[in-house]
Short mmCIF file of C-alpha atoms in Angstrom, two decimals:
data_model
loop_
_atom_site.label_atom_id
_atom_site.label_comp_id
_atom_site.label_asym_id
_atom_site.label_seq_id
_atom_site.Cartn_x
_atom_site.Cartn_y
_atom_site.Cartn_z
CA UNK A 249 -32.93 12.41 -6.07
CA UNK A 250 -35.61 12.17 -2.92
CA UNK A 251 -33.69 12.19 0.76
CA UNK A 252 -33.64 8.43 1.80
CA UNK A 253 -32.17 8.28 -2.08
CA UNK A 254 -29.49 10.74 -0.58
CA UNK A 255 -29.39 8.96 2.56
CA UNK A 256 -28.41 5.70 0.40
CA UNK A 257 -25.59 7.42 -1.58
CA UNK A 258 -23.86 8.82 1.11
CA UNK A 259 -24.09 6.00 2.90
CA UNK A 260 -22.46 4.09 -0.97
CA UNK A 261 -20.21 7.03 -1.17
CA UNK A 262 -18.54 6.41 2.65
CA UNK A 263 -18.61 3.09 2.64
CA UNK A 264 -16.05 2.80 -0.35
CA UNK A 265 -14.54 5.75 1.05
CA UNK A 266 -14.23 3.28 4.23
CA UNK A 267 -13.13 0.00 2.28
CA UNK A 268 -10.12 2.27 0.55
CA UNK A 269 -9.03 3.95 2.97
CA UNK A 270 -9.00 0.32 5.46
CA UNK A 271 -6.75 -1.87 2.03
CA UNK A 272 -4.57 1.37 1.89
CA UNK A 273 -5.51 3.60 -1.12
CA UNK A 274 -3.93 6.68 -1.44
CA UNK A 275 -5.68 9.89 0.49
CA UNK A 276 -6.49 11.11 -2.78
CA UNK A 277 -7.95 8.14 -4.54
CA UNK A 278 -10.31 7.46 -1.72
CA UNK A 279 -11.92 11.43 -2.06
CA UNK A 280 -11.62 11.49 -5.74
CA UNK A 281 -14.07 8.16 -5.49
CA UNK A 282 -16.01 9.65 -2.86
CA UNK A 283 -16.54 12.81 -4.62
CA UNK A 284 -17.45 11.18 -8.25
CA UNK A 285 -20.34 8.86 -6.27
CA UNK A 286 -21.83 12.33 -4.77
CA UNK A 287 -22.06 13.90 -7.71
CA UNK A 288 -24.78 11.49 -8.98
CA UNK A 289 -27.05 12.84 -6.36
CA UNK A 290 -26.08 16.29 -8.94
CA UNK A 291 -25.75 18.29 -5.89
CA UNK A 292 -23.21 20.80 -6.00
CA UNK A 293 -22.43 21.13 -2.43
CA UNK A 294 -20.61 18.27 -1.33
CA UNK A 295 -18.19 17.76 0.90
CA UNK A 296 -15.20 15.29 1.58
CA UNK A 297 -12.82 14.71 3.40
CA UNK A 298 -10.34 11.81 4.14
CA UNK A 299 -7.49 11.19 6.99
CA UNK A 300 -5.60 8.20 7.72
CA UNK A 301 -7.61 7.62 10.65
CA UNK A 302 -10.71 8.84 9.56
CA UNK A 303 -13.78 9.87 7.08
CA UNK A 304 -16.17 12.64 6.68
CA UNK A 305 -18.23 12.97 3.97
CA UNK A 306 -21.22 16.00 3.20
CA UNK A 307 -23.93 16.22 0.82
CA UNK A 308 -25.55 19.24 0.99
CA UNK A 309 -29.86 18.76 0.38
CA UNK A 310 -31.51 21.57 -1.89
CA UNK A 311 -33.84 22.12 1.16
CA UNK A 312 -30.61 23.72 3.33
CA UNK A 313 -30.11 20.76 5.17
CA UNK A 314 -28.08 18.32 4.68
CA UNK A 315 -26.49 14.60 5.53
CA UNK A 316 -22.82 14.22 7.34
CA UNK A 317 -21.15 11.61 7.48
CA UNK A 318 -18.51 10.20 9.70
CA UNK A 319 -16.23 7.45 10.12
CA UNK A 320 -13.18 6.07 12.48
CA UNK A 321 -10.61 3.92 10.50
CA UNK A 322 -9.68 1.49 12.99
CA UNK A 323 -7.80 -0.84 10.57
CA UNK A 324 -5.10 -0.31 8.11
CA UNK A 325 -3.98 -3.25 5.04
CA UNK A 326 -3.06 -3.60 2.29
CA UNK A 327 -5.62 -5.21 0.14
CA UNK A 328 -5.47 -4.30 -3.58
CA UNK A 329 -8.45 -6.80 -4.60
CA UNK A 330 -10.77 -4.46 -2.43
CA UNK A 331 -9.76 -1.33 -4.13
CA UNK A 332 -9.44 -2.83 -7.44
CA UNK A 333 -13.62 -4.11 -6.71
CA UNK A 334 -14.62 -0.71 -5.42
CA UNK A 335 -13.14 1.36 -8.31
CA UNK A 336 -14.85 -1.37 -10.69
CA UNK A 337 -18.41 -0.69 -8.48
CA UNK A 338 -18.06 3.12 -8.24
CA UNK A 339 -17.06 3.32 -11.85
CA UNK A 340 -20.43 0.83 -13.08
CA UNK A 341 -22.00 2.89 -10.48
CA UNK A 342 -21.17 6.67 -12.22
CA UNK A 343 -21.77 5.48 -16.19
CA UNK A 344 -25.30 3.79 -14.62
CA UNK A 345 -25.08 0.29 -15.75
CA UNK A 346 -25.59 -0.93 -12.12
CA UNK A 347 -28.45 0.19 -9.65
CA UNK A 348 -27.87 1.83 -5.95
CA UNK A 349 -28.80 -0.12 -3.87
CA UNK A 350 -27.18 -2.98 -6.20
CA UNK A 351 -23.65 -1.28 -5.45
CA UNK A 352 -24.50 -0.76 -1.80
CA UNK A 353 -25.15 -4.10 -1.69
CA UNK A 354 -21.98 -5.26 -3.62
CA UNK A 355 -20.11 -3.54 -1.19
CA UNK A 356 -21.26 -5.00 2.09
CA UNK A 357 -19.65 -8.37 0.49
CA UNK A 358 -16.37 -6.97 -0.58
CA UNK A 359 -16.00 -6.23 3.03
CA UNK A 360 -16.24 -10.16 3.93
CA UNK A 361 -13.79 -10.79 1.09
CA UNK A 362 -11.31 -12.41 1.33
CA UNK A 363 -9.38 -14.02 -1.72
CA UNK A 364 -6.75 -16.05 -0.81
CA UNK A 365 -6.73 -18.96 1.14
CA UNK A 366 -4.08 -19.19 4.37
CA UNK A 367 -2.22 -21.80 2.56
CA UNK A 368 -2.10 -19.58 -0.23
CA UNK A 369 -0.72 -16.79 1.64
CA UNK A 370 2.04 -18.97 3.30
CA UNK A 371 3.29 -19.58 -0.50
CA UNK A 372 4.12 -16.13 -0.59
CA UNK A 373 5.45 -15.87 3.15
CA UNK A 374 7.66 -18.36 2.08
CA UNK A 375 8.16 -16.79 -1.31
CA UNK A 376 8.80 -13.54 -0.39
CA UNK A 377 12.11 -14.00 1.93
CA UNK A 378 13.36 -16.93 -0.20
CA UNK A 379 12.79 -13.78 -3.38
CA UNK A 380 13.93 -11.36 -1.91
CA UNK A 381 17.46 -12.19 -0.42
CA UNK A 382 18.69 -12.97 -4.08
CA UNK A 383 17.01 -10.27 -5.49
CA UNK A 384 19.09 -7.89 -2.94
CA UNK A 385 22.12 -10.79 -4.32
CA UNK A 386 22.24 -13.03 -1.66
CA UNK A 387 23.33 -16.71 -3.11
CA UNK A 388 20.67 -19.71 -2.69
CA UNK A 389 22.28 -20.76 0.27
CA UNK A 390 20.75 -17.59 2.22
CA UNK A 391 17.73 -17.69 -0.51
CA UNK A 392 16.73 -21.02 1.75
CA UNK A 393 17.78 -20.04 4.82
CA UNK A 394 15.31 -16.90 4.44
CA UNK A 395 12.67 -19.00 3.00
CA UNK A 396 13.21 -21.43 6.34
CA UNK A 397 12.34 -18.08 8.22
CA UNK A 398 9.59 -16.77 6.03
CA UNK A 399 8.06 -21.00 6.76
CA UNK A 400 8.10 -20.00 10.64
CA UNK A 401 6.69 -16.29 9.94
CA UNK A 402 3.88 -17.37 8.13
CA UNK A 403 3.04 -19.84 11.11
CA UNK A 404 2.90 -17.11 13.54
CA UNK A 405 1.21 -14.94 11.44
CA UNK A 406 -1.37 -17.14 11.06
CA UNK A 407 -2.27 -18.68 15.28
CA UNK A 408 -1.33 -14.53 16.00
CA UNK A 409 -4.02 -13.36 13.77
CA UNK A 410 -5.91 -16.38 14.96
CA UNK A 411 -5.65 -14.75 18.57
CA UNK A 412 -6.94 -11.61 17.38
CA UNK A 413 -3.73 -9.97 18.95
CA UNK A 414 -3.04 -6.55 17.44
CA UNK A 415 -0.80 -5.43 15.03
CA UNK A 416 2.35 -4.24 16.91
CA UNK A 417 2.76 -7.82 19.10
CA UNK A 418 2.02 -9.81 15.10
CA UNK A 419 4.47 -7.95 13.94
CA UNK A 420 6.90 -7.88 16.89
CA UNK A 421 5.92 -11.49 17.35
CA UNK A 422 6.98 -12.28 14.40
CA UNK A 423 9.86 -10.83 13.27
CA UNK A 424 11.01 -11.94 16.96
CA UNK A 425 10.15 -15.58 15.36
CA UNK A 426 13.07 -14.54 12.47
CA UNK A 427 15.60 -13.58 14.30
CA UNK A 428 15.37 -16.99 16.25
CA UNK A 429 14.87 -18.88 13.13
CA UNK A 430 17.92 -17.40 11.10
CA UNK A 431 20.27 -17.21 14.46
CA UNK A 432 19.55 -20.97 14.68
CA UNK A 433 20.29 -21.42 11.02
CA UNK A 434 23.12 -19.84 11.14
CA UNK A 435 25.18 -21.18 14.46
CA UNK A 436 24.23 -24.80 13.85
CA UNK A 437 23.22 -25.14 10.09
CA UNK A 438 25.10 -23.12 7.66
CA UNK A 439 28.06 -20.99 9.15
CA UNK A 440 28.75 -19.45 6.02
CA UNK A 441 25.54 -17.76 6.00
CA UNK A 442 25.61 -13.70 5.04
CA UNK A 443 23.01 -12.70 8.42
CA UNK A 444 21.91 -9.64 7.74
CA UNK A 445 20.72 -10.82 3.99
CA UNK A 446 18.97 -13.48 5.82
CA UNK A 447 17.39 -11.46 8.00
CA UNK A 448 16.71 -8.55 5.67
CA UNK A 449 15.11 -10.95 3.29
CA UNK A 450 12.98 -12.89 6.00
CA UNK A 451 11.33 -9.64 7.58
CA UNK A 452 10.40 -8.21 4.02
CA UNK A 453 6.46 -9.40 4.50
CA UNK A 454 6.40 -7.22 7.63
CA UNK A 455 8.50 -3.74 7.08
CA UNK A 456 6.51 -0.75 5.58
CA UNK A 457 7.82 -0.27 2.80
CA UNK A 458 5.25 0.40 0.53
CA UNK A 459 3.15 2.08 3.26
CA UNK A 460 6.68 4.56 3.91
CA UNK A 461 6.43 6.15 0.13
CA UNK A 462 2.68 6.00 0.14
CA UNK A 463 2.81 8.39 2.74
CA UNK A 464 5.70 10.78 0.83
CA UNK A 465 2.90 10.82 -2.40
CA UNK A 466 0.04 11.73 -0.15
CA UNK A 467 2.29 14.55 1.58
CA UNK A 468 3.66 16.26 -2.38
CA UNK A 469 -0.01 15.66 -3.16
CA UNK A 470 -0.62 17.96 -0.52
CA UNK A 471 -2.41 15.53 1.81
CA UNK A 472 -0.26 16.92 4.80
CA UNK A 473 -2.19 15.77 7.98
CA UNK A 474 -2.93 12.12 6.81
CA UNK A 475 0.66 11.62 5.13
CA UNK A 476 2.44 12.84 8.47
CA UNK A 477 0.00 9.97 9.70
CA UNK A 478 0.38 7.82 7.76
CA UNK A 479 4.20 7.57 8.05
CA UNK A 480 4.00 7.44 11.90
CA UNK A 481 2.04 4.05 11.15
CA UNK A 482 5.14 2.99 8.77
CA UNK A 483 7.83 4.26 11.65
CA UNK A 484 5.28 1.94 14.45
CA UNK A 485 6.02 -0.83 11.94
CA UNK A 486 9.29 -1.09 11.73
CA UNK A 487 9.35 -0.18 15.64
CA UNK A 488 7.86 -3.16 16.53
CA UNK A 489 10.37 -5.04 13.82
CA UNK A 490 12.94 -3.67 15.58
CA UNK A 491 11.88 -4.65 18.70
CA UNK A 492 11.61 -8.15 17.79
CA UNK A 493 14.99 -8.47 15.98
CA UNK A 494 16.28 -7.14 19.02
CA UNK A 495 14.53 -9.85 21.06
CA UNK A 496 16.02 -12.19 19.41
CA UNK A 497 19.59 -11.57 18.94
CA UNK A 498 19.44 -10.12 22.92
CA UNK A 499 18.14 -13.47 23.83
CA UNK A 500 20.46 -15.50 21.41
CA UNK A 501 23.61 -13.95 22.48
CA UNK A 502 22.66 -14.59 26.88
CA UNK A 503 22.11 -18.64 24.68
CA UNK A 504 24.76 -18.97 23.09
CA UNK A 505 27.10 -16.48 25.86
CA UNK A 506 28.94 -13.63 24.98
CA UNK A 507 27.31 -12.70 22.11
CA UNK A 508 25.64 -9.95 20.79
CA UNK A 509 23.35 -8.57 23.20
CA UNK A 510 21.81 -5.32 24.31
CA UNK B 119 21.57 -9.87 -13.30
CA UNK B 120 19.01 -12.42 -15.02
CA UNK B 121 18.41 -14.18 -11.51
CA UNK B 122 17.65 -11.01 -10.00
CA UNK B 123 15.47 -9.80 -12.30
CA UNK B 124 13.57 -13.26 -12.12
CA UNK B 125 14.07 -13.49 -8.85
CA UNK B 126 11.90 -9.71 -8.05
CA UNK B 127 9.24 -11.12 -10.46
CA UNK B 128 8.42 -13.78 -8.36
CA UNK B 129 9.22 -11.66 -5.41
CA UNK B 130 6.08 -9.37 -6.25
CA UNK B 131 3.88 -12.30 -7.41
CA UNK B 132 4.07 -13.84 -4.23
CA UNK B 133 4.18 -10.23 -2.56
CA UNK B 134 1.31 -10.03 -4.32
CA UNK B 135 -0.75 -13.51 -2.34
CA UNK B 136 0.49 -11.31 0.78
CA UNK B 137 -1.08 -8.03 -0.39
CA UNK B 138 -4.31 -10.04 -1.64
CA UNK B 139 -3.53 -8.99 -5.43
CA UNK B 140 -6.71 -9.67 -7.80
CA UNK B 141 -6.14 -13.29 -9.73
CA UNK B 142 -6.06 -11.98 -12.95
CA UNK B 143 -3.12 -9.42 -12.55
CA UNK B 144 -0.65 -11.49 -10.39
CA UNK B 145 1.26 -12.34 -13.47
CA UNK B 146 1.54 -8.70 -15.24
CA UNK B 147 1.82 -7.14 -11.98
CA UNK B 148 5.10 -9.93 -11.79
CA UNK B 149 6.48 -8.61 -14.92
CA UNK B 150 6.01 -4.21 -13.84
CA UNK B 151 8.15 -5.75 -10.58
CA UNK B 152 10.55 -8.17 -12.71
CA UNK B 153 11.11 -4.88 -15.36
CA UNK B 154 11.44 -2.71 -12.70
CA UNK B 155 14.65 -4.16 -11.07
CA UNK B 156 16.03 -4.96 -14.78
CA UNK B 157 15.98 -1.03 -14.91
CA UNK B 158 16.73 -0.67 -11.39
CA UNK B 159 20.48 -2.93 -11.61
CA UNK B 160 21.17 -1.47 -15.27
CA UNK B 161 21.18 2.20 -13.70
CA UNK B 162 22.87 1.16 -10.10
CA UNK B 163 25.48 0.56 -12.31
CA UNK B 164 26.10 4.13 -13.51
CA UNK B 165 24.60 6.08 -11.03
CA UNK B 166 23.58 6.31 -7.37
CA UNK B 167 20.71 3.85 -5.92
CA UNK B 168 18.94 7.02 -5.38
CA UNK B 169 18.92 7.96 -9.28
CA UNK B 170 18.63 4.29 -9.59
CA UNK B 171 14.63 3.92 -7.89
CA UNK B 172 14.52 7.07 -9.46
CA UNK B 173 14.22 6.65 -12.71
CA UNK B 174 13.00 2.85 -12.31
CA UNK B 175 10.28 3.91 -11.18
CA UNK B 176 9.66 6.47 -13.50
CA UNK B 177 9.45 2.87 -16.10
CA UNK B 178 6.85 1.61 -13.57
CA UNK B 179 4.40 4.38 -13.22
CA UNK B 180 4.17 4.82 -17.45
CA UNK B 181 3.91 1.23 -18.01
CA UNK B 182 2.03 0.81 -15.01
CA UNK B 183 -0.68 3.62 -16.39
CA UNK B 184 -0.58 2.15 -19.71
CA UNK B 185 -1.42 -1.54 -18.10
CA UNK B 186 -4.03 0.35 -16.07
CA UNK B 187 -6.00 1.70 -18.95
CA UNK B 188 -6.05 -1.46 -20.93
CA UNK B 189 -7.38 -2.95 -18.27
CA UNK B 190 -9.59 -0.79 -16.95
CA UNK B 191 -7.51 -1.40 -13.62
CA UNK B 192 -6.33 0.94 -10.94
CA UNK B 193 -3.02 2.39 -11.53
CA UNK B 194 -2.18 1.19 -7.84
CA UNK B 195 -1.97 -2.17 -8.30
CA UNK B 196 0.73 -1.83 -10.70
CA UNK B 197 2.21 0.92 -9.27
CA UNK B 198 2.73 -0.89 -5.50
CA UNK B 199 3.65 -4.36 -6.90
CA UNK B 200 6.61 -2.09 -9.32
CA UNK B 201 7.97 -0.35 -6.50
CA UNK B 202 7.71 -3.11 -4.14
CA UNK B 203 11.55 -4.54 -4.93
CA UNK B 204 12.93 -1.18 -4.10
CA UNK B 205 10.47 0.61 -2.00
CA UNK B 206 13.06 1.09 0.84
CA UNK B 207 11.57 -0.97 3.96
CA UNK B 208 14.42 -2.67 4.91
CA UNK B 209 16.68 0.68 5.43
CA UNK B 210 13.51 1.90 8.12
CA UNK B 211 13.95 -0.75 9.71
CA UNK B 212 17.63 -0.58 9.81
CA UNK B 213 16.94 2.80 11.12
CA UNK B 214 15.11 1.85 13.74
CA UNK B 215 17.14 -0.85 15.03
CA UNK B 216 20.04 1.10 15.43
CA UNK B 217 18.14 3.72 17.96
CA UNK B 218 17.32 1.43 19.85
CA UNK B 219 20.57 0.05 19.73
CA UNK B 220 22.25 3.64 20.80
CA UNK B 221 23.86 4.02 17.23
CA UNK B 222 22.83 7.16 16.42
CA UNK B 223 25.58 7.55 13.08
CA UNK B 224 24.50 4.24 11.93
CA UNK B 225 20.42 5.07 12.98
CA UNK B 226 20.98 8.75 11.20
CA UNK B 227 22.46 6.90 8.06
CA UNK B 228 19.55 4.40 7.10
CA UNK B 229 16.89 7.32 8.09
CA UNK B 230 18.64 9.38 5.33
CA UNK B 231 18.22 6.52 3.12
CA UNK B 232 15.04 5.60 3.80
CA UNK B 233 13.89 9.65 3.46
CA UNK B 234 16.43 10.11 -0.25
CA UNK B 235 14.94 6.57 -1.31
CA UNK B 236 11.01 7.13 -0.72
CA UNK B 237 10.82 10.45 -1.58
CA UNK B 238 12.92 9.35 -4.82
CA UNK B 239 10.13 7.10 -5.69
CA UNK B 240 7.86 9.07 -4.75
CA UNK B 241 8.67 11.97 -6.38
CA UNK B 242 9.27 9.26 -9.54
CA UNK B 243 5.50 8.61 -9.42
CA UNK B 244 4.37 11.93 -9.17
CA UNK B 245 5.67 13.47 -12.26
CA UNK B 246 4.00 10.40 -13.83
CA UNK B 247 1.00 11.00 -12.43
CA UNK B 248 1.65 14.47 -13.98
CA UNK B 249 2.10 13.62 -17.40
CA UNK B 250 -0.43 11.62 -17.94
CA UNK B 251 -2.70 14.07 -16.40
CA UNK B 252 -1.93 16.81 -19.20
CA UNK B 253 -1.82 14.48 -22.62
CA UNK B 254 -5.24 12.41 -21.14
CA UNK B 255 -6.71 16.78 -20.75
CA UNK B 256 -9.92 16.85 -18.19
CA UNK B 257 -12.36 15.52 -20.34
CA UNK B 258 -11.05 12.61 -21.57
CA UNK B 259 -10.56 11.70 -17.49
CA UNK B 260 -14.17 10.91 -17.67
CA UNK B 261 -14.17 7.98 -18.97
CA UNK B 262 -12.51 6.08 -16.50
CA UNK B 263 -15.20 6.82 -13.78
CA UNK B 264 -11.59 7.43 -11.39
CA UNK B 265 -8.07 7.01 -12.87
CA UNK B 266 -6.69 9.88 -11.46
CA UNK B 267 -7.15 12.88 -8.62
CA UNK B 268 -7.95 16.48 -8.55
CA UNK B 269 -9.19 16.72 -11.84
CA UNK B 270 -12.30 18.51 -11.12
CA UNK B 271 -13.61 19.54 -8.42
CA UNK B 272 -16.66 21.01 -8.51
CA UNK B 273 -17.59 24.74 -9.10
CA UNK B 274 -17.99 27.14 -7.13
CA UNK B 275 -18.92 29.99 -9.08
CA UNK B 276 -21.94 31.58 -6.58
CA UNK B 277 -20.00 31.29 -3.20
CA UNK B 278 -20.78 28.77 -1.15
CA UNK B 279 -24.04 27.27 -1.64
CA UNK B 280 -27.29 27.97 -0.33
CA UNK B 281 -27.58 25.96 2.59
CA UNK B 282 -24.70 27.32 3.87
CA UNK B 283 -26.47 30.89 3.44
CA UNK B 284 -28.58 31.16 6.25
CA UNK B 285 -27.91 33.55 9.19
#
């Protein structure tokens, strides 16, 4: 393998790792994928360090030098489709079914790949709250209320993402909208509704339950820095949601007078 | 309970849309989620919610590993889908919410709950991963280029590679 090929291999490996990190894969899976791709070079001198916010890769060359590449990971999201496709490409690359160039090009495509249109996502935003309220033991009335709050959440998330707001603001604004919608429903439409159940259901698309659990899994696997990293990420998201709901309650308290304030 | 299980199925399918779940796995992911919540509800009647989360995640991890091998997909896809209903998202939000509200005891209560449930789920996944790693052994793992974690670290028999030894 000559120097150009080694460079391309390292770039391919680091791209695969970066996509997986951005999409919320576990740290050990990211490092494993990168290492397997690097091993195609035949060199035993490979190093991979994945942290929650950065990725470092080194491939030693036979002449004693080496290629070091690192990336800063800025965004975080959950995207199972990307994880799945990177996995597929890396598997086929390792088995020699596709060439390195093809793999590199495919990885470039995955970056821009979005599977579901906003309208389909909206179904998710409405369905998740509605069904979660029922799953947690609510009645159909609470499911309906949570679904309506979820519809507002879908609109806000769509608009906020188009305005390129940062994640904290999107989450806080979304939670604020959900809170207002639930409180209005409670006071003017359905007084018998369990408010707590509706709000809990409706914020489900926002709250970082999976992130927090992945953080603990990372820690159990020995990736302490990345695990703590993810845990903090989860806490910040939860803070955004709590600020949003708290703000909604305070505002409605003011409007209605003598309600629950801070 | 049947209604809540069906709701879990639907909720996980809907969540799949938000998490960009690959289309061909949407329904099987929903199945994992529904199964997980049924086990959770059954166990919860006899034991605490922490035990329920642990046992249901064991079941989820087992099914996920099987599905992952059948369809040659990453385990994560089914795992995430399965733990979605039990994951302590609402607890972590409440814990932070009561910190803002200056209610220390409730904040503590929900923080403990978050750590316990997330810990139970993570531990169950970890246990099942380890079991599968044992069963599968080292050699066979190669077949699915990357179904597992740190099973084969490159050999360092001669210490550091040549490049590093130069003064």
